Each structure stands twice: as C-alpha cells, then as structure tokens.
mmCIF file of C-alpha atoms and ligand atoms in Angstrom:
data_model
loop_
_atom_site.group_PDB
_atom_site.id
_atom_site.type_symbol
_atom_site.label_atom_id
_atom_site.label_comp_id
_atom_site.label_asym_id
_atom_site.label_seq_id
_atom_site.Cartn_x
_atom_site.Cartn_y
_atom_site.Cartn_z
ATOM 1 C CA UNK S 10 -11.018 -54.757 44.494
ATOM 2 C CA UNK S 11 -14.671 -54.102 43.757
ATOM 3 C CA UNK S 12 -14.505 -50.777 45.581
ATOM 4 C CA UNK S 13 -11.385 -49.832 43.607
ATOM 5 C CA UNK S 14 -13.026 -50.616 40.281
ATOM 6 C CA UNK S 15 -15.984 -48.409 41.172
ATOM 7 C CA UNK S 16 -13.640 -45.568 42.109
ATOM 8 C CA UNK S 17 -11.914 -45.802 38.747
ATOM 9 C CA UNK S 18 -15.064 -45.634 36.670
ATOM 10 C CA UNK S 19 -16.268 -42.547 38.568
ATOM 11 C CA UNK S 20 -13.298 -40.405 37.586
ATOM 12 C CA UNK S 21 -13.958 -37.406 35.367
ATOM 13 C CA UNK S 22 -11.935 -34.618 33.734
ATOM 14 C CA UNK S 23 -13.787 -31.805 35.531
ATOM 15 C CA UNK S 24 -13.644 -32.294 39.320
ATOM 16 C CA UNK S 25 -16.403 -31.079 41.611
ATOM 17 C CA UNK S 26 -15.398 -27.948 43.499
ATOM 18 C CA UNK S 27 -15.226 -29.013 47.147
ATOM 19 C CA UNK S 28 -12.775 -26.400 48.355
ATOM 20 C CA UNK S 29 -13.428 -25.285 51.916
ATOM 21 C CA UNK S 30 -13.453 -21.683 53.201
ATOM 22 C CA UNK S 31 -9.868 -21.980 54.468
ATOM 23 C CA UNK S 32 -8.611 -23.206 51.089
ATOM 24 C CA UNK S 33 -10.339 -20.223 49.502
ATOM 25 C CA UNK S 34 -8.898 -17.871 52.123
ATOM 26 C CA UNK S 35 -5.351 -19.061 51.397
ATOM 27 C CA UNK S 36 -5.929 -18.841 47.640
ATOM 28 C CA UNK S 37 -7.156 -15.262 48.002
ATOM 29 C CA UNK S 38 -4.161 -14.282 50.142
ATOM 30 C CA UNK S 39 -1.816 -15.674 47.451
ATOM 31 C CA UNK S 40 -3.790 -13.853 44.772
ATOM 32 C CA UNK S 41 -2.565 -10.569 46.272
ATOM 33 C CA UNK S 42 0.777 -11.469 44.656
ATOM 34 C CA UNK S 43 1.754 -12.517 41.123
ATOM 35 C CA UNK S 44 0.209 -15.785 39.943
ATOM 36 C CA UNK S 45 2.050 -18.069 37.504
ATOM 37 C CA UNK S 46 0.415 -18.145 34.121
ATOM 38 C CA UNK S 47 1.654 -21.602 33.196
ATOM 39 C CA UNK S 48 2.577 -24.531 35.458
ATOM 40 C CA UNK S 49 4.079 -27.817 34.236
ATOM 41 C CA UNK S 50 3.958 -31.095 36.137
ATOM 42 C CA UNK S 51 5.979 -34.288 35.956
ATOM 43 C CA UNK S 52 3.365 -36.479 37.618
ATOM 44 C CA UNK S 53 5.726 -39.076 39.034
ATOM 45 C CA UNK S 54 5.248 -41.803 41.639
ATOM 46 C CA UNK S 55 2.042 -43.608 40.578
ATOM 47 C CA UNK S 56 3.527 -47.092 40.805
ATOM 48 C CA UNK S 57 5.194 -46.453 44.173
ATOM 49 C CA UNK S 58 1.810 -45.163 45.358
ATOM 50 C CA UNK S 59 0.176 -48.398 44.142
ATOM 51 C CA UNK S 60 2.797 -50.470 45.978
ATOM 52 C CA UNK S 61 2.386 -48.371 49.143
ATOM 53 C CA UNK S 62 -1.400 -48.762 49.068
ATOM 54 C CA UNK S 63 -1.217 -52.414 48.014
ATOM 55 C CA UNK S 64 -3.376 -51.893 44.928
ATOM 56 C CA UNK S 65 -2.915 -52.763 41.241
ATOM 57 C CA UNK S 66 -0.562 -50.583 39.169
ATOM 58 C CA UNK S 67 -3.457 -49.541 36.949
ATOM 59 C CA UNK S 68 -5.236 -48.109 39.968
ATOM 60 C CA UNK S 69 -2.098 -46.156 40.894
ATOM 61 C CA UNK S 70 -2.158 -44.558 37.425
ATOM 62 C CA UNK S 71 -5.903 -44.070 37.634
ATOM 63 C CA UNK S 72 -5.475 -42.260 40.978
ATOM 64 C CA UNK S 73 -2.839 -40.208 39.163
ATOM 65 C CA UNK S 74 -5.443 -39.221 36.597
ATOM 66 C CA UNK S 75 -7.912 -38.223 39.350
ATOM 67 C CA UNK S 76 -5.186 -36.087 40.894
ATOM 68 C CA UNK S 77 -4.692 -34.381 37.554
ATOM 69 C CA UNK S 78 -8.394 -33.564 37.373
ATOM 70 C CA UNK S 79 -8.348 -32.147 40.934
ATOM 71 C CA UNK S 80 -5.174 -30.191 40.225
ATOM 72 C CA UNK S 81 -6.821 -28.598 37.189
ATOM 73 C CA UNK S 82 -9.621 -27.370 39.415
ATOM 74 C CA UNK S 83 -7.165 -25.949 41.965
ATOM 75 C CA UNK S 84 -5.232 -24.227 39.182
ATOM 76 C CA UNK S 85 -8.440 -22.710 37.858
ATOM 77 C CA UNK S 86 -9.330 -21.384 41.352
ATOM 78 C CA UNK S 87 -5.841 -19.940 41.804
ATOM 79 C CA UNK S 88 -5.945 -18.292 38.361
ATOM 80 C CA UNK S 89 -3.335 -20.450 36.622
ATOM 81 C CA UNK S 90 -4.405 -20.395 32.999
ATOM 82 C CA UNK S 91 -2.224 -23.069 31.464
ATOM 83 C CA UNK S 92 -1.086 -26.479 32.688
ATOM 84 C CA UNK S 93 1.239 -28.932 30.952
ATOM 85 C CA UNK S 94 1.532 -32.509 32.190
ATOM 86 C CA UNK S 95 3.859 -35.359 31.319
ATOM 87 C CA UNK S 96 1.429 -38.248 30.802
ATOM 88 C CA UNK S 97 3.519 -40.644 28.711
ATOM 89 C CA UNK S 98 7.121 -40.359 27.644
ATOM 90 C CA UNK S 99 8.511 -42.014 24.508
ATOM 91 C CA UNK S 100 10.870 -43.714 26.983
ATOM 92 C CA UNK S 101 7.811 -45.271 28.669
ATOM 93 C CA UNK S 102 7.423 -47.536 25.604
ATOM 94 C CA UNK S 103 10.408 -49.353 27.115
ATOM 95 C CA UNK S 104 8.326 -50.519 30.109
ATOM 96 C CA UNK S 105 6.904 -54.046 30.157
ATOM 97 C CA UNK S 106 4.306 -54.725 27.414
ATOM 98 C CA UNK S 107 1.668 -55.241 30.152
ATOM 99 C CA UNK S 108 2.320 -51.834 31.651
ATOM 100 C CA UNK S 109 2.421 -50.059 28.283
ATOM 101 C CA UNK S 110 -0.903 -51.741 27.485
ATOM 102 C CA UNK S 111 -2.297 -50.651 30.885
ATOM 103 C CA UNK S 112 -1.294 -47.029 30.296
ATOM 104 C CA UNK S 113 -2.630 -47.017 26.721
ATOM 105 C CA UNK S 114 -5.912 -48.567 27.793
ATOM 106 C CA UNK S 115 -6.263 -46.134 30.717
ATOM 107 C CA UNK S 116 -5.588 -43.179 28.419
ATOM 108 C CA UNK S 117 -8.042 -44.558 25.866
ATOM 109 C CA UNK S 118 -10.762 -44.843 28.551
ATOM 110 C CA UNK S 119 -10.043 -41.328 29.810
ATOM 111 C CA UNK S 120 -10.233 -39.827 26.321
ATOM 112 C CA UNK S 121 -13.434 -41.732 25.637
ATOM 113 C CA UNK S 122 -14.796 -40.208 28.847
ATOM 114 C CA UNK S 123 -13.556 -36.793 27.733
ATOM 115 C CA UNK S 124 -15.508 -37.084 24.489
ATOM 116 C CA UNK S 125 -18.630 -37.955 26.502
ATOM 117 C CA UNK S 126 -18.264 -34.937 28.775
ATOM 118 C CA UNK S 127 -17.135 -32.447 26.162
ATOM 119 C CA UNK S 128 -20.060 -30.124 27.069
ATOM 120 C CA UNK S 129 -18.594 -29.752 30.577
ATOM 121 C CA UNK S 130 -15.239 -28.912 29.034
ATOM 122 C CA UNK S 131 -16.890 -26.219 26.907
ATOM 123 C CA UNK S 132 -18.656 -24.801 29.999
ATOM 124 C CA UNK S 133 -15.276 -24.566 31.702
ATOM 125 C CA UNK S 134 -13.660 -23.156 28.557
ATOM 126 C CA UNK S 135 -10.995 -25.880 28.687
ATOM 127 C CA UNK S 136 -8.861 -26.288 25.592
ATOM 128 C CA UNK S 137 -6.974 -29.599 25.347
ATOM 129 C CA UNK S 138 -3.749 -29.710 23.397
ATOM 130 C CA UNK S 139 -1.444 -32.642 22.823
ATOM 131 C CA UNK S 140 2.298 -32.334 22.599
ATOM 132 C CA UNK S 141 3.996 -35.459 21.362
ATOM 133 C CA UNK S 142 4.605 -37.773 18.460
ATOM 134 C CA UNK S 143 1.111 -39.122 17.825
ATOM 135 C CA UNK S 144 2.266 -41.477 15.104
ATOM 136 C CA UNK S 145 3.736 -43.691 17.838
ATOM 137 C CA UNK S 146 0.454 -44.474 19.579
ATOM 138 C CA UNK S 147 -2.336 -46.952 18.729
ATOM 139 C CA UNK S 148 -4.793 -45.741 16.091
ATOM 140 C CA UNK S 149 -7.937 -45.712 18.197
ATOM 141 C CA UNK S 150 -6.357 -43.792 21.079
ATOM 142 C CA UNK S 151 -4.768 -41.408 18.583
ATOM 143 C CA UNK S 152 -8.183 -40.831 17.006
ATOM 144 C CA UNK S 153 -9.780 -40.048 20.385
ATOM 145 C CA UNK S 154 -6.960 -37.693 21.296
ATOM 146 C CA UNK S 155 -7.248 -35.938 17.922
ATOM 147 C CA UNK S 156 -11.020 -35.637 18.351
ATOM 148 C CA UNK S 157 -10.585 -34.138 21.839
ATOM 149 C CA UNK S 158 -8.123 -31.556 20.536
ATOM 150 C CA UNK S 159 -10.355 -30.618 17.593
ATOM 151 C CA UNK S 160 -13.519 -30.339 19.690
ATOM 152 C CA UNK S 161 -11.952 -28.081 22.315
ATOM 153 C CA UNK S 162 -9.611 -26.046 20.132
ATOM 154 C CA UNK S 163 -11.649 -22.829 20.372
ATOM 155 C CA UNK S 164 -11.969 -22.865 24.179
ATOM 156 C CA UNK S 165 -9.775 -20.212 25.718
ATOM 157 C CA UNK S 166 -10.361 -19.898 29.465
ATOM 158 C CA UNK S 167 -7.892 -22.628 30.426
ATOM 159 C CA UNK S 168 -5.369 -24.729 28.533
ATOM 160 C CA UNK S 169 -4.296 -28.269 29.305
ATOM 161 C CA UNK S 170 -1.296 -29.497 27.327
ATOM 162 C CA UNK S 171 -0.882 -33.245 27.613
ATOM 163 C CA UNK S 172 2.562 -34.559 26.743
ATOM 164 C CA UNK S 173 1.900 -38.000 25.315
ATOM 165 C CA UNK S 174 4.485 -40.043 23.419
ATOM 166 C CA UNK S 175 6.719 -37.085 24.174
ATOM 167 C CA UNK S 176 10.362 -36.325 24.777
ATOM 168 C CA UNK S 177 12.074 -32.978 24.357
ATOM 169 C CA UNK S 178 14.676 -34.462 22.057
ATOM 170 C CA UNK S 179 11.939 -35.729 19.755
ATOM 171 C CA UNK S 180 10.120 -32.381 19.900
ATOM 172 C CA UNK S 181 13.247 -30.391 19.057
ATOM 173 C CA UNK S 182 14.167 -32.814 16.253
ATOM 174 C CA UNK S 183 10.659 -32.508 14.815
ATOM 175 C CA UNK S 184 10.842 -28.715 14.919
ATOM 176 C CA UNK S 185 14.111 -28.815 12.961
ATOM 177 C CA UNK S 186 12.603 -31.228 10.425
ATOM 178 C CA UNK S 187 9.630 -28.909 9.898
ATOM 179 C CA UNK S 188 11.954 -25.949 9.366
ATOM 180 C CA UNK S 189 14.220 -27.940 7.045
ATOM 181 C CA UNK S 190 11.189 -28.931 4.932
ATOM 182 C CA UNK S 191 10.093 -25.277 4.848
ATOM 183 C CA UNK S 192 13.514 -24.148 3.617
ATOM 184 C CA UNK S 193 13.621 -26.858 0.933
ATOM 185 C CA UNK S 194 10.122 -25.929 -0.239
ATOM 186 C CA UNK S 195 11.302 -22.263 -0.343
ATOM 187 C CA UNK S 196 8.500 -21.258 2.030
ATOM 188 C CA UNK S 197 11.118 -19.710 4.316
ATOM 189 C CA UNK S 198 14.776 -18.793 3.893
ATOM 190 C CA UNK S 199 17.744 -20.006 5.902
ATOM 191 C CA UNK S 200 18.144 -16.559 7.430
ATOM 192 C CA UNK S 201 14.569 -16.798 8.779
ATOM 193 C CA UNK S 202 15.715 -19.502 11.205
ATOM 194 C CA UNK S 203 15.642 -18.010 14.673
ATOM 195 C CA UNK S 204 14.859 -18.970 18.278
ATOM 196 C CA UNK S 205 11.387 -17.546 17.654
ATOM 197 C CA UNK S 206 10.795 -19.829 14.636
ATOM 198 C CA UNK S 207 12.239 -22.944 16.322
ATOM 199 C CA UNK S 208 10.011 -22.255 19.333
ATOM 200 C CA UNK S 209 6.885 -21.814 17.224
ATOM 201 C CA UNK S 210 7.540 -25.048 15.301
ATOM 202 C CA UNK S 211 7.647 -27.095 18.515
ATOM 203 C CA UNK S 212 4.627 -29.276 19.350
ATOM 204 C CA UNK S 213 4.126 -26.718 22.136
ATOM 205 C CA UNK S 214 4.471 -23.768 19.761
ATOM 206 C CA UNK S 215 1.156 -22.208 20.802
ATOM 207 C CA UNK S 216 2.092 -22.132 24.484
ATOM 208 C CA UNK S 217 3.972 -19.668 26.615
ATOM 209 C CA UNK S 218 6.924 -21.068 28.534
ATOM 210 C CA UNK S 219 6.119 -22.573 31.960
ATOM 211 C CA UNK S 220 6.692 -20.319 34.971
ATOM 212 C CA UNK S 221 7.050 -23.299 37.323
ATOM 213 C CA UNK S 222 7.870 -26.958 36.742
ATOM 214 C CA UNK S 223 6.875 -29.291 39.567
ATOM 215 C CA UNK S 224 8.156 -32.863 39.756
ATOM 216 C CA UNK S 225 6.755 -35.151 42.410
ATOM 217 C CA UNK S 226 8.099 -38.396 43.931
ATOM 218 C CA UNK S 227 11.547 -37.193 44.977
ATOM 219 C CA UNK S 228 13.229 -37.821 41.595
ATOM 220 C CA UNK S 229 15.542 -34.914 40.784
ATOM 221 C CA UNK S 230 15.689 -35.128 36.974
ATOM 222 C CA UNK S 231 14.036 -33.479 33.990
ATOM 223 C CA UNK S 232 13.500 -36.800 32.172
ATOM 224 C CA UNK S 233 13.587 -35.103 28.776
ATOM 225 C CA UNK S 234 10.583 -32.884 29.532
ATOM 226 C CA UNK S 235 10.266 -29.341 28.134
ATOM 227 C CA UNK S 236 14.048 -28.879 27.963
ATOM 228 C CA UNK S 237 13.742 -26.085 25.384
ATOM 229 C CA UNK S 238 10.909 -24.299 27.189
ATOM 230 C CA UNK S 239 12.294 -24.260 30.743
ATOM 231 C CA UNK S 240 15.218 -21.877 30.191
ATOM 232 C CA UNK S 241 13.813 -19.508 32.841
ATOM 233 C CA UNK S 242 11.425 -21.725 34.795
ATOM 234 C CA UNK S 243 11.463 -22.221 38.558
ATOM 235 C CA UNK S 244 11.892 -25.949 39.086
ATOM 236 C CA UNK S 245 10.475 -27.529 42.229
ATOM 237 C CA UNK S 246 11.172 -31.126 43.191
ATOM 238 C CA UNK S 247 8.943 -32.554 45.908
ATOM 239 C CA UNK S 248 9.094 -35.986 47.501
ATOM 240 C CA UNK S 249 5.306 -36.440 47.627
ATOM 241 C CA UNK S 250 4.038 -39.188 45.289
ATOM 242 C CA UNK S 251 1.787 -37.725 42.581
ATOM 243 C CA UNK S 252 -1.498 -39.344 43.745
ATOM 244 C CA UNK S 253 -0.802 -37.915 47.251
ATOM 245 C CA UNK S 254 -0.228 -34.357 45.941
ATOM 246 C CA UNK S 255 -2.500 -31.866 47.733
ATOM 247 C CA UNK S 256 -3.630 -28.294 47.266
ATOM 248 C CA UNK S 257 -1.172 -27.329 50.035
ATOM 249 C CA UNK S 258 1.743 -28.581 47.936
ATOM 250 C CA UNK S 259 0.474 -26.509 45.022
ATOM 251 C CA UNK S 260 -0.055 -23.377 47.124
ATOM 252 C CA UNK S 261 3.485 -23.736 48.535
ATOM 253 C CA UNK S 262 4.829 -23.898 44.945
ATOM 254 C CA UNK S 263 2.938 -20.723 44.031
ATOM 255 C CA UNK S 264 4.388 -19.021 47.110
ATOM 256 C CA UNK S 265 7.879 -20.137 46.051
ATOM 257 C CA UNK S 266 7.218 -18.652 42.592
ATOM 258 C CA UNK S 267 6.229 -15.350 44.209
ATOM 259 C CA UNK S 268 9.478 -15.217 46.224
ATOM 260 C CA UNK S 269 11.556 -15.445 43.031
ATOM 261 C CA UNK S 270 9.187 -13.510 40.787
ATOM 262 C CA UNK S 271 11.218 -10.285 40.582
ATOM 263 C CA UNK S 272 14.414 -12.163 39.719
ATOM 264 C CA UNK S 273 12.696 -14.391 37.145
ATOM 265 C CA UNK S 274 11.004 -11.406 35.489
ATOM 266 C CA UNK S 275 14.286 -9.495 35.225
ATOM 267 C CA UNK S 276 15.952 -12.457 33.451
ATOM 268 C CA UNK S 277 12.935 -12.848 31.177
ATOM 269 C CA UNK S 278 13.107 -9.196 30.130
ATOM 270 C CA UNK S 279 16.831 -9.364 29.501
ATOM 271 C CA UNK S 280 17.061 -12.683 27.674
ATOM 272 C CA UNK S 281 13.556 -13.687 26.589
ATOM 273 C CA UNK S 282 13.394 -14.430 22.887
ATOM 274 C CA UNK S 283 9.625 -14.023 22.819
ATOM 275 C CA UNK S 284 10.210 -10.274 22.912
ATOM 276 C CA UNK S 285 12.737 -10.231 20.076
ATOM 277 C CA UNK S 286 11.803 -9.054 16.640
ATOM 278 C CA UNK S 287 12.303 -12.269 14.645
ATOM 279 C CA UNK S 288 8.900 -12.170 12.988
ATOM 280 C CA UNK S 289 8.296 -11.265 9.382
ATOM 281 C CA UNK S 290 5.402 -11.780 6.987
ATOM 282 C CA UNK S 291 6.922 -14.862 5.356
ATOM 283 C CA UNK S 292 7.599 -16.536 8.704
ATOM 284 C CA UNK S 293 4.080 -15.779 9.959
ATOM 285 C CA UNK S 294 2.559 -17.170 6.731
ATOM 286 C CA UNK S 295 4.675 -20.310 7.081
ATOM 287 C CA UNK S 296 3.535 -20.759 10.700
ATOM 288 C CA UNK S 297 -0.114 -20.268 9.743
ATOM 289 C CA UNK S 298 0.251 -22.976 7.097
ATOM 290 C CA UNK S 299 1.971 -25.281 9.568
ATOM 291 C CA UNK S 300 -0.941 -24.851 11.971
ATOM 292 C CA UNK S 301 -3.502 -25.699 9.299
ATOM 293 C CA UNK S 302 -1.459 -28.739 8.185
ATOM 294 C CA UNK S 303 -1.359 -29.942 11.799
ATOM 295 C CA UNK S 304 -5.126 -29.459 12.140
ATOM 296 C CA UNK S 305 -5.758 -31.398 8.913
ATOM 297 C CA UNK S 306 -3.529 -34.189 10.217
ATOM 298 C CA UNK S 307 -5.649 -34.326 13.384
ATOM 299 C CA UNK S 308 -8.815 -34.498 11.272
ATOM 300 C CA UNK S 309 -7.344 -37.461 9.402
ATOM 301 C CA UNK S 310 -6.489 -39.205 12.684
ATOM 302 C CA UNK S 311 -9.953 -38.487 14.109
ATOM 303 C CA UNK S 312 -11.709 -39.857 10.998
ATOM 304 C CA UNK S 313 -10.617 -43.339 12.138
ATOM 305 C CA UNK S 314 -13.410 -43.147 14.739
ATOM 306 C CA UNK S 315 -16.174 -42.661 12.201
ATOM 307 C CA UNK S 316 -14.711 -45.219 9.813
ATOM 308 C CA UNK S 317 -13.888 -48.008 12.258
ATOM 309 C CA UNK S 318 -15.663 -47.605 15.568
ATOM 310 C CA UNK S 319 -19.413 -47.958 15.707
ATOM 311 C CA UNK S 320 -21.142 -46.410 18.720
HETATM 312 C C1 LIG G 412 4.710 -41.696 36.442
HETATM 313 O O1 LIG G 412 4.637 -42.591 37.546
HETATM 314 C C2 LIG G 412 3.432 -41.626 35.749
HETATM 315 C C3 LIG G 412 3.186 -42.055 34.477
HETATM 316 C C4 LIG G 412 4.214 -42.678 33.629
HETATM 317 C C5 LIG G 412 1.849 -41.947 33.896
HETATM 318 C C6 LIG G 412 1.141 -40.679 34.249
HETATM 319 C C7 LIG G 412 -0.246 -40.790 33.790
HETATM 320 C C8 LIG G 412 -1.296 -40.338 34.486
HETATM 321 C C9 LIG G 412 -1.216 -39.609 35.767
HETATM 322 C C10 LIG G 412 -2.639 -40.542 33.880
HETATM 323 C C11 LIG G 412 -2.893 -39.363 32.968
HETATM 324 C C12 LIG G 412 -3.743 -39.804 31.876
HETATM 325 C C13 LIG G 412 -4.195 -38.974 30.924
HETATM 326 C C14 LIG G 412 -5.094 -39.528 29.931
HETATM 327 C C15 LIG G 412 -3.841 -37.554 30.852
HETATM 328 P P1 LIG G 412 5.510 -43.919 37.450
HETATM 329 O O2 LIG G 412 4.730 -44.936 36.669
HETATM 330 O O3 LIG G 412 6.859 -43.571 36.893
HETATM 331 O O4 LIG G 412 5.589 -44.365 38.948
HETATM 332 P P2 LIG G 412 6.928 -44.644 39.790
HETATM 333 O O5 LIG G 412 7.803 -43.445 39.600
HETATM 334 O O6 LIG G 412 6.451 -44.786 41.201
HETATM 335 O O7 LIG G 412 7.524 -45.891 39.232
HETATM 336 MG MG1 LIG G 413 8.547 -42.738 37.741
#
C-alpha cells in the first residue's frame, strides 16, 4: 500500500512527454489526414480496474486521473485542441457515502494540485472549464474549481472541459431556465429562442460540439452525457477499462474518425445549426451578460478560499 500511496501523490495535471519515436511516427502518419478538433471521453471502469488489480477503489480513480493527464498529452501531440471528460455525474451522488466522499476528496486534492502547478498550465496554454451544476458540490472543492477556471480562462492553446456534477438533462434544463429568465426580464424576446441560443446557454456554450465520443469499459450507453451536443458525433465504445487506456486506443479512434470524416462533414454542413443565422445584436448582448454573470458567480465561489482557508 505504501507504494500505491506514493504513486498517488506524484500525479500531476501535465504529464511528462515520454512518447517514443514509433509513437511519434504513427502520430505524424495520422496527421496527414483530418484531426478531430474536440474529443469527449466517458472515463469508465475505474472500480473494475481497482478490483482487477486488487487495490483500493480510491487508487482506481486516482489511476483514472493519471490516465486523464496522459491522455491530455497525447491529444496535444496529435493536435486535438479540446477535450471534454465525464468526471462526476449527478447520478454518482447516489453511490455509497464513502465512495462519494472518496471522489470528492480526490477531486479536491487534484484541484489543489492544479492551483499549485498553474504556471505549468499557463506554459501549456491549457484552459480549464467546468460544465456542471456547481451548487451541488462541497464549498471548498467548488471554490478550488472556480479558482482553476478563473486562473486559466485566458489560455487558448488547449481546452479541458470537466463535467462535474453534470447530467445532460440538468444542463438542458438550466439552459431553458436561463432563457426563460431572459425573456421575463425582457432582455430577449420569445422569437429569439433558437437552437443557437439554447446551445450557447448550455454550461458548454463556449465549446464546439465533440467530433468523437469515446466510452471505455464496454458499457454501451450515453449515461446522460452531452446528449444535446452529440447530434453528429462519432461514438466509439471500447471494452478497455479507463486506467488501461493507451495511446494505441486513442490513435485507433482518430483513424476511425478519419474513415467517416467525409460523411460526418456532409451532415454537419447540411444540418449544423452553428452555421445558421440565428444571431442578432440583442441575443449577442444577452449572451455577453450571461458570460459575465457566470464569471462573477465563479469569483464569489472562489472567494471562499480567501475567507475560510488559510494557507
Ligand atoms: C467511472 O468509473 C469513473 C468515475 C465515476 C470517476 C472518474 C474520475 C476520474 C477519472 C478522476 C478525474 C478527476 C478529476 C479531478 C478531473 P466507475 O467508478 O464507474 O468504475 P466501474 O464502471 O468499474 O464501476
Ligand atoms: Mg462505471
């Protein structure tokens, strides 16, 4: 167990680049074709990994975090600019209190670590965004998350969207509530409601839609993840448990994306609402205000750290 504990404390958000020449060769071959801009992951199978390896559940999740950090590096090498991961579903609150506590404490440690290594994140140009209902999570973790988002908000080389206390149904409901409030406050009109506006009011409103969604562990379900955003996303289910995911799995997914690229692009051009002309000055002003309200809310959450936690 001692060895395991040491491994956990060593984990970091920015992995060291230890790709070999043959990894780089394969990456460069794939780069001759189209590269997905945005890849989403349902990182499933941490507990089964822990059982398989006969280690504590927390270590399974911690290995899952390390895999996320490695995957970010691989994505960066491949040229994938945006990654969205399902880190904690609202449904996960239904797990045993011990496991919820384990996941919250792990996340809290990882965000504390993130705040310590924020310079490395700036060097890598990594912008962290959170999609989810932050009101549902403990105050101190929420404050760390908010701080991480605020500190990295201007980075623009790579984007990591972490779905935490997230479900699609909650996200869509929240978007409708925001729009309803806007209509009642006469900031927008009923006829301004469009797919474009609903999309922009999502927690993920600043993101493009994912080009690929990868779910590990052999489960063939969406589990309420990005249901609005995945209308034209290639979905890949793989039986590998998340902590066992390798660069070869990722490269195979990119290859799969390339095989269906022409078809996916044709559908996007025909049906994509991002290209439709649903914008107008009032809507854009409303969205700008929404963004500044959300930023102010994050500042309020983050202020908990200065008020309650002494370093
Ligand atoms: C699914 O495996 C995984 C989770 C519910 C947690 C995922 C979290 C991480 C990988 C850590 C990320 C942390 C941060 C701060 C981003 P499971 O528990 O459902 O395992 P099982 O399917 O084998 O039961
Ligand atoms: Mg699972």
